[in-house]
Amino acid sequence: MVTLPQGGRLTLLSEGHLPLSASFNPGPGESLPVTFWLPSLGPEPPRPCPVTGMGLIRGWLYDAASFLPLEGARVYIDGGAQEAVSEQNGQFVLPYAVLPPAPGGAPPMGTLVVEAPGYTVLRVRGVLLTGDTVTDVEDLEPGRGIREKDLTPMPFRGDKEQEVHQSAPVVPASEGSPAEGFTRPAARSELAGMTPPASIRVGTSCSCTSCSSVSVYALEDYVARGLDDEWINSWAAHSLKAGSIPYRAYGAWYTYHPLTSSYDICAGPCCQAFGSTEYTNSQTAANATAGFMLQEGGSLFRAEYSAENNCLQGALSCTNTDLSCGDGDAGSPANGWPCLSDSVCAGQSCYGHGRGM
């Protein structure tokens, strides 16, 4: 437990890791669980090599109460033939069989199950089983019962969650309050050189934008871990690279216009979908565009994107309030997005808010 004054700044240091800092403004008597995810210093440990037709899930398990590594936990994909047992340092390596795409073109997904005597069973839904290497870190809670976690990429979430995500309000770049310690001229001066913020405070355990805990990440780690929650990790490399730029810019914008004094952005569909699980393809794409953001008029641009921007009303959930551009064009003029020719998507039903990429 650390007691902070208003505007207090925490810096965490650990051997073998880069330091990570963040400021907080807790209210009187407020207790806020915060987790710092320090980036590793030096080369990444070698990844195990999967065999043909197989992928790998590697991860580390910890006791949520003591924060110590958890040895002897059983890890498997629900319905799969392989299983692994966590080692003394909490690490496990689980091979899995690559599955074909699901009906409708959705990538193959499975449920990762973690069991240990004396702990709640953890079921992680929506793990992509496309042959990529997956890296995961999980805490197991002492007790009984089952705890569910959903990593399903946003385009394949349920209709209600999609509607929340695609109905994000228009927020002009002029709105919002800069983060602690930044005036608009100072922020604009820094961003003119396209220098991304070093870290981002992510609200977790959220009900829309109201979150009960916070995780602090280096911005590039945030992009590498979160990209697969919005883009599909099995998509082409250039698609993932393209997606990493607005993902980074959108998150960075919130570090200058934080949701609350305790966190910049939420980790759910009301903001930008995010999960700490990491896929090699998404990490590679994020690394390839590291530091790249978008700006408009000298200020960081709150980049947006939605599932399908063609201006044609159809059966899908379309929350674009201005479809005047017409079929074969994308845009939302009433919301500040001009009409752009998009003949490739002609005939496709609008799906989402229709703004941006």
PDB file of C-alpha atoms in Angstrom, residues 166-317:
ATOM      1  CA  GLN A 166     -19.596   1.158 -32.579  1.00  0.00           C
ATOM      2  CA  SER A 167     -21.734   3.920 -31.024  1.00  0.00           C
ATOM      3  CA  ALA A 168     -18.743   5.790 -29.605  1.00  0.00           C
ATOM      4  CA  PRO A 169     -19.587   9.504 -29.502  1.00  0.00           C
ATOM      5  CA  VAL A 170     -17.815  12.040 -31.674  1.00  0.00           C
ATOM      6  CA  VAL A 171     -15.235  13.864 -29.541  1.00  0.00           C
ATOM      7  CA  PRO A 172     -13.537  16.803 -31.293  1.00  0.00           C
ATOM      8  CA  ALA A 173      -9.844  17.121 -30.549  1.00  0.00           C
ATOM      9  CA  SER A 174     -10.535  20.481 -28.922  1.00  0.00           C
ATOM     10  CA  GLU A 175     -12.553  18.878 -26.114  1.00  0.00           C
ATOM     11  CA  GLY A 176     -11.337  17.311 -22.897  1.00  0.00           C
ATOM     12  CA  SER A 177      -8.751  18.345 -20.348  1.00  0.00           C
ATOM     13  CA  PRO A 178      -5.025  17.724 -20.829  1.00  0.00           C
ATOM     14  CA  ALA A 179      -3.402  15.247 -18.507  1.00  0.00           C
ATOM     15  CA  GLU A 180      -1.752  16.446 -15.312  1.00  0.00           C
ATOM     16  CA  GLY A 181       1.332  18.530 -16.052  1.00  0.00           C
ATOM     17  CA  PHE A 182       0.427  19.344 -19.663  1.00  0.00           C
ATOM     18  CA  THR A 183      -0.839  22.638 -21.023  1.00  0.00           C
ATOM     19  CA  ARG A 184      -2.203  22.637 -24.564  1.00  0.00           C
ATOM     20  CA  PRO A 185       0.786  24.598 -25.953  1.00  0.00           C
ATOM     21  CA  ALA A 186       3.203  22.221 -24.226  1.00  0.00           C
ATOM     22  CA  ALA A 187       1.354  19.159 -25.496  1.00  0.00           C
ATOM     23  CA  ARG A 188       1.166  20.591 -29.000  1.00  0.00           C
ATOM     24  CA  SER A 189       4.889  21.417 -28.964  1.00  0.00           C
ATOM     25  CA  GLU A 190       5.772  17.871 -27.948  1.00  0.00           C
ATOM     26  CA  LEU A 191       3.422  16.273 -30.449  1.00  0.00           C
ATOM     27  CA  ALA A 192       4.736  18.372 -33.336  1.00  0.00           C
ATOM     28  CA  GLY A 193       7.703  16.003 -33.283  1.00  0.00           C
ATOM     29  CA  MET A 194       5.317  13.028 -33.018  1.00  0.00           C
ATOM     30  CA  THR A 195       6.786  11.905 -29.703  1.00  0.00           C
ATOM     31  CA  PRO A 196       4.364   9.373 -28.196  1.00  0.00           C
ATOM     32  CA  PRO A 197       3.720   9.433 -24.446  1.00  0.00           C
ATOM     33  CA  ALA A 198       5.880   6.938 -22.576  1.00  0.00           C
ATOM     34  CA  SER A 199       3.049   5.224 -20.707  1.00  0.00           C
ATOM     35  CA  ILE A 200      -0.713   4.860 -20.550  1.00  0.00           C
ATOM     36  CA  ARG A 201      -2.990   4.182 -17.569  1.00  0.00           C
ATOM     37  CA  VAL A 202      -5.636   1.630 -18.556  1.00  0.00           C
ATOM     38  CA  GLY A 203      -8.777   1.259 -16.472  1.00  0.00           C
ATOM     39  CA  THR A 204      -9.660  -2.414 -15.993  1.00  0.00           C
ATOM     40  CA  SER A 205     -12.572  -4.326 -14.428  1.00  0.00           C
ATOM     41  CA  CYS A 206     -14.871  -1.788 -16.066  1.00  0.00           C
ATOM     42  CA  SER A 207     -18.571  -1.129 -16.384  1.00  0.00           C
ATOM     43  CA  CYS A 208     -18.404   0.981 -19.533  1.00  0.00           C
ATOM     44  CA  THR A 209     -16.022   3.832 -18.557  1.00  0.00           C
ATOM     45  CA  SER A 210     -16.237   3.256 -14.790  1.00  0.00           C
ATOM     46  CA  CYS A 211     -13.282   1.053 -13.768  1.00  0.00           C
ATOM     47  CA  SER A 212     -12.299  -0.333 -10.368  1.00  0.00           C
ATOM     48  CA  SER A 213      -8.602  -1.046 -11.042  1.00  0.00           C
ATOM     49  CA  VAL A 214      -5.784   0.272 -13.216  1.00  0.00           C
ATOM     50  CA  SER A 215      -2.945  -1.259 -15.222  1.00  0.00           C
ATOM     51  CA  VAL A 216      -0.029   0.904 -16.358  1.00  0.00           C
ATOM     52  CA  TYR A 217       1.755  -0.059 -19.581  1.00  0.00           C
ATOM     53  CA  ALA A 218       4.466   1.412 -21.743  1.00  0.00           C
ATOM     54  CA  LEU A 219       2.516   2.779 -24.722  1.00  0.00           C
ATOM     55  CA  GLU A 220       4.148   0.396 -27.207  1.00  0.00           C
ATOM     56  CA  ASP A 221       3.314  -2.586 -24.984  1.00  0.00           C
ATOM     57  CA  TYR A 222      -0.275  -1.343 -24.885  1.00  0.00           C
ATOM     58  CA  VAL A 223      -0.414  -1.351 -28.692  1.00  0.00           C
ATOM     59  CA  ALA A 224       1.266  -4.760 -29.065  1.00  0.00           C
ATOM     60  CA  ARG A 225      -1.067  -6.390 -26.530  1.00  0.00           C
ATOM     61  CA  GLY A 226      -4.284  -4.644 -27.522  1.00  0.00           C
ATOM     62  CA  LEU A 227      -4.180  -4.569 -31.324  1.00  0.00           C
ATOM     63  CA  ASP A 228      -5.532  -8.131 -31.639  1.00  0.00           C
ATOM     64  CA  ASP A 229      -8.615  -7.153 -29.620  1.00  0.00           C
ATOM     65  CA  GLU A 230      -9.710  -4.712 -32.348  1.00  0.00           C
ATOM     66  CA  TRP A 231      -8.009  -6.064 -35.481  1.00  0.00           C
ATOM     67  CA  ILE A 232      -8.007  -9.794 -36.218  1.00  0.00           C
ATOM     68  CA  ASN A 233      -4.591 -11.291 -35.513  1.00  0.00           C
ATOM     69  CA  SER A 234      -4.818 -13.689 -38.475  1.00  0.00           C
ATOM     70  CA  TRP A 235      -5.329 -10.836 -40.964  1.00  0.00           C
ATOM     71  CA  ALA A 236      -2.533  -9.912 -43.392  1.00  0.00           C
ATOM     72  CA  ALA A 237       0.597  -8.270 -41.973  1.00  0.00           C
ATOM     73  CA  HIS A 238      -0.013  -4.926 -43.707  1.00  0.00           C
ATOM     74  CA  SER A 239      -3.557  -4.807 -42.323  1.00  0.00           C
ATOM     75  CA  LEU A 240      -2.204  -5.252 -38.796  1.00  0.00           C
ATOM     76  CA  LYS A 241       0.458  -2.595 -39.383  1.00  0.00           C
ATOM     77  CA  ALA A 242      -2.177  -0.186 -40.701  1.00  0.00           C
ATOM     78  CA  GLY A 243      -4.391  -0.879 -37.693  1.00  0.00           C
ATOM     79  CA  SER A 244      -1.602  -0.343 -35.176  1.00  0.00           C
ATOM     80  CA  ILE A 245      -1.282   3.353 -36.097  1.00  0.00           C
ATOM     81  CA  PRO A 246      -4.842   4.490 -35.260  1.00  0.00           C
ATOM     82  CA  TYR A 247      -4.844   2.115 -32.270  1.00  0.00           C
ATOM     83  CA  ARG A 248      -1.732   3.881 -30.931  1.00  0.00           C
ATOM     84  CA  ALA A 249      -3.014   7.377 -31.742  1.00  0.00           C
ATOM     85  CA  TYR A 250      -6.410   6.732 -30.155  1.00  0.00           C
ATOM     86  CA  GLY A 251      -4.823   5.496 -26.930  1.00  0.00           C
ATOM     87  CA  ALA A 252      -2.235   8.285 -26.867  1.00  0.00           C
ATOM     88  CA  TRP A 253      -4.964  10.925 -27.344  1.00  0.00           C
ATOM     89  CA  TYR A 254      -6.518   9.810 -24.071  1.00  0.00           C
ATOM     90  CA  THR A 255      -3.262  10.302 -22.166  1.00  0.00           C
ATOM     91  CA  TYR A 256      -3.730  14.018 -22.895  1.00  0.00           C
ATOM     92  CA  HIS A 257      -7.513  13.877 -22.381  1.00  0.00           C
ATOM     93  CA  PRO A 258      -7.897  11.275 -19.588  1.00  0.00           C
ATOM     94  CA  LEU A 259     -11.272   9.836 -18.636  1.00  0.00           C
ATOM     95  CA  THR A 260     -10.545  10.346 -14.929  1.00  0.00           C
ATOM     96  CA  SER A 261      -7.717  11.522 -12.708  1.00  0.00           C
ATOM     97  CA  SER A 262      -6.781   7.883 -12.057  1.00  0.00           C
ATOM     98  CA  TYR A 263      -6.802   6.371 -15.557  1.00  0.00           C
ATOM     99  CA  ASP A 264      -6.575   7.578 -19.142  1.00  0.00           C
ATOM    100  CA  ILE A 265      -8.709   5.073 -21.039  1.00  0.00           C
ATOM    101  CA  CYS A 266     -10.925   2.084 -20.295  1.00  0.00           C
ATOM    102  CA  ALA A 267     -10.192  -1.445 -21.521  1.00  0.00           C
ATOM    103  CA  GLY A 268     -13.646  -2.277 -22.852  1.00  0.00           C
ATOM    104  CA  PRO A 269     -16.025  -1.603 -25.734  1.00  0.00           C
ATOM    105  CA  CYS A 270     -16.901   1.880 -24.451  1.00  0.00           C
ATOM    106  CA  CYS A 271     -13.330   2.993 -25.266  1.00  0.00           C
ATOM    107  CA  GLN A 272     -10.859   0.828 -27.165  1.00  0.00           C
ATOM    108  CA  ALA A 273     -10.896  -2.942 -26.641  1.00  0.00           C
ATOM    109  CA  PHE A 274      -7.783  -4.174 -24.829  1.00  0.00           C
ATOM    110  CA  GLY A 275      -6.503  -7.372 -23.247  1.00  0.00           C
ATOM    111  CA  SER A 276      -3.063  -8.224 -21.884  1.00  0.00           C
ATOM    112  CA  THR A 277      -2.724 -11.410 -23.970  1.00  0.00           C
ATOM    113  CA  GLU A 278      -0.202 -10.970 -26.781  1.00  0.00           C
ATOM    114  CA  TYR A 279       0.031 -12.602 -30.222  1.00  0.00           C
ATOM    115  CA  THR A 280       3.274 -12.679 -32.207  1.00  0.00           C
ATOM    116  CA  ASN A 281       1.709 -11.305 -35.416  1.00  0.00           C
ATOM    117  CA  SER A 282       0.235  -8.278 -33.648  1.00  0.00           C
ATOM    118  CA  GLN A 283       3.444  -7.649 -31.721  1.00  0.00           C
ATOM    119  CA  THR A 284       5.447  -7.729 -34.961  1.00  0.00           C
ATOM    120  CA  ALA A 285       3.056  -5.245 -36.584  1.00  0.00           C
ATOM    121  CA  ALA A 286       3.190  -2.892 -33.606  1.00  0.00           C
ATOM    122  CA  ASN A 287       6.992  -3.050 -33.529  1.00  0.00           C
ATOM    123  CA  ALA A 288       7.133  -2.198 -37.246  1.00  0.00           C
ATOM    124  CA  THR A 289       5.193   1.057 -36.705  1.00  0.00           C
ATOM    125  CA  ALA A 290       6.544   1.957 -33.250  1.00  0.00           C
ATOM    126  CA  GLY A 291       6.328   5.703 -32.634  1.00  0.00           C
ATOM    127  CA  PHE A 292       4.018   6.427 -35.577  1.00  0.00           C
ATOM    128  CA  MET A 293       0.872   8.374 -34.748  1.00  0.00           C
ATOM    129  CA  LEU A 294      -1.518  10.730 -36.542  1.00  0.00           C
ATOM    130  CA  GLN A 295      -1.801  14.478 -36.097  1.00  0.00           C
ATOM    131  CA  GLU A 296      -4.080  17.225 -37.358  1.00  0.00           C
ATOM    132  CA  GLY A 297      -3.283  20.918 -37.170  1.00  0.00           C
ATOM    133  CA  GLY A 298      -0.249  20.237 -34.989  1.00  0.00           C
ATOM    134  CA  SER A 299      -2.235  18.247 -32.427  1.00  0.00           C
ATOM    135  CA  LEU A 300      -2.493  14.532 -31.835  1.00  0.00           C
ATOM    136  CA  PHE A 301      -5.462  13.179 -33.803  1.00  0.00           C
ATOM    137  CA  ARG A 302      -8.074  11.052 -32.062  1.00  0.00           C
ATOM    138  CA  ALA A 303      -7.995   8.407 -34.784  1.00  0.00           C
ATOM    139  CA  GLU A 304     -11.138   6.352 -35.238  1.00  0.00           C
ATOM    140  CA  TYR A 305     -12.148   3.226 -37.131  1.00  0.00           C
ATOM    141  CA  SER A 306     -15.218   1.021 -37.464  1.00  0.00           C
ATOM    142  CA  ALA A 307     -16.118  -2.328 -38.999  1.00  0.00           C
ATOM    143  CA  GLU A 308     -17.640  -1.129 -42.315  1.00  0.00           C
ATOM    144  CA  ASN A 309     -17.912   2.520 -43.343  1.00  0.00           C
ATOM    145  CA  ASN A 310     -19.740   2.210 -46.673  1.00  0.00           C
ATOM    146  CA  CYS A 311     -22.742   4.560 -46.591  1.00  0.00           C
ATOM    147  CA  LEU A 312     -25.433   1.980 -47.255  1.00  0.00           C
ATOM    148  CA  GLN A 313     -28.081   1.172 -44.663  1.00  0.00           C
ATOM    149  CA  GLY A 314     -28.591  -2.574 -44.313  1.00  0.00           C
ATOM    150  CA  ALA A 315     -29.364  -5.243 -41.760  1.00  0.00           C
ATOM    151  CA  LEU A 316     -26.245  -4.661 -39.632  1.00  0.00           C
ATOM    152  CA  SER A 317     -26.002  -2.280 -36.684  1.00  0.00           C
TER     153      SER A 317
END
